[in-house]
Amino acid sequence: MPGRGVAWRNGEHGSTNVQSGRGPARSRHPRSARAIPITTEEPNLNASAQLAAAVVPAAGRGERLGPGAPKALRELGGVPLLVHAVRALARSRAVGLVVVCAPPDGVAEVVSLLDSHGLDGKDVRVVPGGASRQESVRLGLAAVPAGTRVVLVHDAARPLVPVEVVDAVAAAVRAGAEAVVPAVPLADTVKRVEPQPSGPEPVLDTPDRSTLRAVQTPQGFDLPALVAAHGKALAEGAEVTDDAGLIERFGGRVVVVPGHEEAFKVTRPLDLVLAEAVLARRRATDGY
């Protein structure tokens, strides 16, 4: 049972609950469940210990996208980025639980948002996030049930990641990798520079582009290894830009699987324009 301050949506029962700490949780907005199909040809993966949990840090504001609502709540095709991201994870039969880390003062709002967009069929839990992405992920990991082996960490600002990328990352962790990142080759030449407060920046060197990759999410991990890395980072006050960086920092091994050009991060207004175009094409050709 989630603890105080945790809200969750249970795909089996088709209800939303908020645990207040003052007694039994009350159901809100009940709707009939749409259970994951069970057939003799395709066994129900919900019964398998191989199922992954996914953590979605969504407590930040994303100032580069401009003023307004937090980035995860900005709309893409009339639907918030966060909802697109959660749906992308839920489409994978490798994922059984999605934990969303909401702004600490916005848990109820995020629960209502997810409930209104119909995400039956998978468990979706909402927990208060932290002041940083790293803290939010740590808090999200604490809500993952004991015994889970595989955990994915996905940016809410990558709303269009294809399901095959999610599947590939989870499969690589199940096959024995400690940490897995999807990535794509760089199209542009990269220069390493000496940063300057203003004016031209001297070029130090030009790395071989063939050895470089642009990293995406979801990133996948052996859960105990990631929890241990976050614990060490907290104790040392270490901060990195992604969770795979924590594994690297403390001596772990990270491997790369192919990412996808449509799994780009919506960070600036132009990214949102591109995402709208991709979504429109999907809706026209795939009934997305």
XYZ file of C-alpha atoms in Angstrom, residues 59-259:
201
model
C 8.223 17.974 -10.918
C 10.273 20.576 -12.813
C 9.057 23.721 -14.526
C 11.138 23.642 -17.738
C 11.792 27.364 -18.044
C 13.377 27.099 -21.519
C 9.988 26.229 -22.995
C 8.772 29.670 -21.939
C 6.473 31.003 -19.216
C 3.320 29.181 -18.222
C 2.450 25.778 -16.816
C 5.174 23.296 -15.827
C 6.694 21.732 -18.934
C 5.213 18.283 -18.277
C 1.732 19.811 -18.314
C 2.151 21.738 -21.584
C -0.122 20.377 -24.296
C 0.858 18.510 -27.431
C -2.037 17.887 -29.784
C -4.446 18.854 -27.010
C -2.945 16.377 -24.527
C -0.309 17.197 -21.859
C 3.244 16.019 -22.533
C 3.121 13.983 -19.325
C 0.099 12.002 -20.504
C 1.804 11.238 -23.826
C 4.918 10.052 -21.964
C 2.979 7.812 -19.580
C 0.982 6.349 -22.478
C 4.222 5.630 -24.355
C 5.466 3.568 -21.415
C 2.099 1.903 -20.803
C 1.980 0.668 -24.409
C 4.911 -1.625 -23.664
C 3.949 -5.089 -22.445
C 7.304 -5.066 -20.614
C 6.046 -2.357 -18.224
C 3.596 -3.113 -15.430
C 3.784 0.021 -13.261
C 4.428 3.713 -13.940
C 5.393 5.997 -11.030
C 4.959 9.700 -11.789
C 6.863 12.187 -9.619
C 4.676 15.301 -9.523
C 5.346 18.778 -8.128
C 5.014 18.419 -4.325
C 2.035 20.797 -4.285
C 0.473 19.313 -7.422
C -0.067 15.620 -6.676
C -3.867 15.845 -6.662
C -3.809 17.867 -9.913
C -1.658 15.261 -11.670
C -3.827 12.396 -10.385
C -6.915 14.134 -11.760
C -5.144 14.855 -15.050
C -4.110 11.236 -15.594
C -7.521 9.963 -14.550
C -9.269 12.257 -17.030
C -7.225 10.894 -19.925
C -8.088 7.245 -19.429
C -5.004 5.180 -18.583
C -6.734 1.982 -17.494
C -4.878 -1.291 -17.964
C -1.695 -0.337 -16.094
C -0.995 0.794 -12.551
C -0.049 4.470 -12.503
C 1.038 5.908 -9.154
C 1.713 9.555 -8.403
C 4.179 10.609 -5.689
C 5.556 14.000 -4.645
C 8.783 14.802 -6.457
C 11.748 16.793 -5.218
C 13.602 20.017 -5.869
C 15.774 18.408 -8.541
C 15.364 15.684 -11.146
C 17.783 13.487 -9.220
C 15.809 13.854 -5.998
C 12.540 13.167 -7.819
C 13.897 9.928 -9.262
C 15.112 8.845 -5.828
C 11.659 9.467 -4.380
C 10.049 7.634 -7.287
C 12.286 4.599 -6.775
C 11.083 4.417 -3.175
C 7.546 3.796 -4.495
C 8.579 0.823 -6.646
C 7.481 -2.483 -5.062
C 10.115 -4.690 -3.464
C 11.119 -7.581 -5.698
C 11.037 -5.550 -8.902
C 14.164 -6.246 -10.908
C 13.985 -3.835 -13.847
C 13.288 -0.120 -13.584
C 13.087 2.442 -16.373
C 13.543 6.189 -15.906
C 11.866 8.322 -18.559
C 11.701 12.064 -19.179
C 8.170 13.453 -19.266
C 9.503 15.811 -21.946
C 10.057 12.894 -24.367
C 6.399 12.294 -25.215
C 6.809 10.436 -28.528
C 9.276 7.655 -27.731
C 8.264 4.600 -29.801
C 7.278 1.461 -27.901
C 10.056 -0.545 -29.562
C 12.645 1.634 -27.805
C 10.989 0.991 -24.436
C 10.926 -2.740 -25.169
C 14.581 -2.820 -26.251
C 15.803 -1.062 -23.121
C 13.824 -3.337 -20.789
C 14.970 -6.441 -22.679
C 18.640 -5.460 -22.382
C 18.347 -5.104 -18.605
C 16.525 -8.434 -18.354
C 19.380 -9.977 -20.346
C 21.859 -8.923 -17.656
C 22.921 -5.320 -18.302
C 23.295 -3.166 -15.200
C 22.373 0.035 -17.032
C 21.080 0.666 -20.553
C 20.596 3.896 -22.489
C 18.977 4.367 -25.912
C 21.001 6.690 -28.093
C 21.352 7.950 -31.660
C 24.448 8.930 -33.682
C 25.212 12.628 -33.975
C 24.459 14.332 -37.276
C 26.555 17.421 -36.539
C 30.272 17.851 -36.032
C 31.012 18.536 -32.363
C 33.619 20.954 -31.003
C 34.937 20.879 -27.453
C 35.484 24.459 -26.296
C 36.832 26.440 -23.388
C 33.712 28.141 -21.953
C 33.839 31.928 -21.734
C 31.454 34.293 -19.905
C 31.101 36.286 -23.125
C 32.645 36.580 -26.558
C 34.173 33.899 -28.771
C 35.073 30.568 -27.160
C 38.377 28.910 -28.118
C 38.065 25.427 -29.635
C 40.061 22.783 -27.762
C 39.540 19.861 -30.134
C 37.107 18.071 -32.441
C 36.044 14.659 -31.097
C 35.566 11.811 -33.550
C 31.848 11.963 -34.268
C 31.649 8.219 -34.896
C 32.371 7.556 -31.219
C 29.683 9.932 -29.915
C 26.000 9.307 -29.244
C 23.101 11.548 -28.186
C 21.457 9.819 -25.230
C 17.672 9.536 -24.837
C 15.238 7.933 -22.408
C 13.848 5.685 -21.070
C 17.066 4.541 -19.480
C 16.904 1.084 -17.936
C 18.542 -0.277 -14.801
C 18.919 -3.164 -12.456
C 16.825 -1.698 -9.637
C 19.117 -2.546 -6.673
C 22.091 -1.073 -8.555
C 20.284 2.205 -9.261
C 18.953 2.510 -5.710
C 22.480 1.953 -4.371
C 23.913 4.577 -6.737
C 21.328 7.145 -5.655
C 22.099 6.385 -2.007
C 25.817 6.973 -2.570
C 25.125 10.178 -4.490
C 22.953 11.477 -1.656
C 25.643 10.683 0.905
C 28.354 12.385 -1.143
C 26.289 15.295 -2.439
C 27.060 14.192 -6.007
C 24.915 15.475 -8.875
C 24.793 14.262 -12.475
C 22.561 15.052 -15.445
C 21.140 11.546 -15.874
C 20.821 8.304 -13.944
C 23.246 6.411 -16.147
C 25.807 9.005 -15.089
C 25.363 7.853 -11.486
C 26.056 4.255 -12.459
C 29.192 5.372 -14.321
C 30.345 7.553 -11.417
C 30.320 4.651 -8.996
C 32.048 2.158 -11.242
C 29.119 0.489 -12.990
C 28.905 -0.403 -16.675
C 26.461 1.279 -19.056
C 25.604 -0.076 -22.508
C 23.826 1.581 -25.441
C 20.943 0.290 -27.552
C 19.558 2.054 -30.636
C 17.293 4.995 -29.881
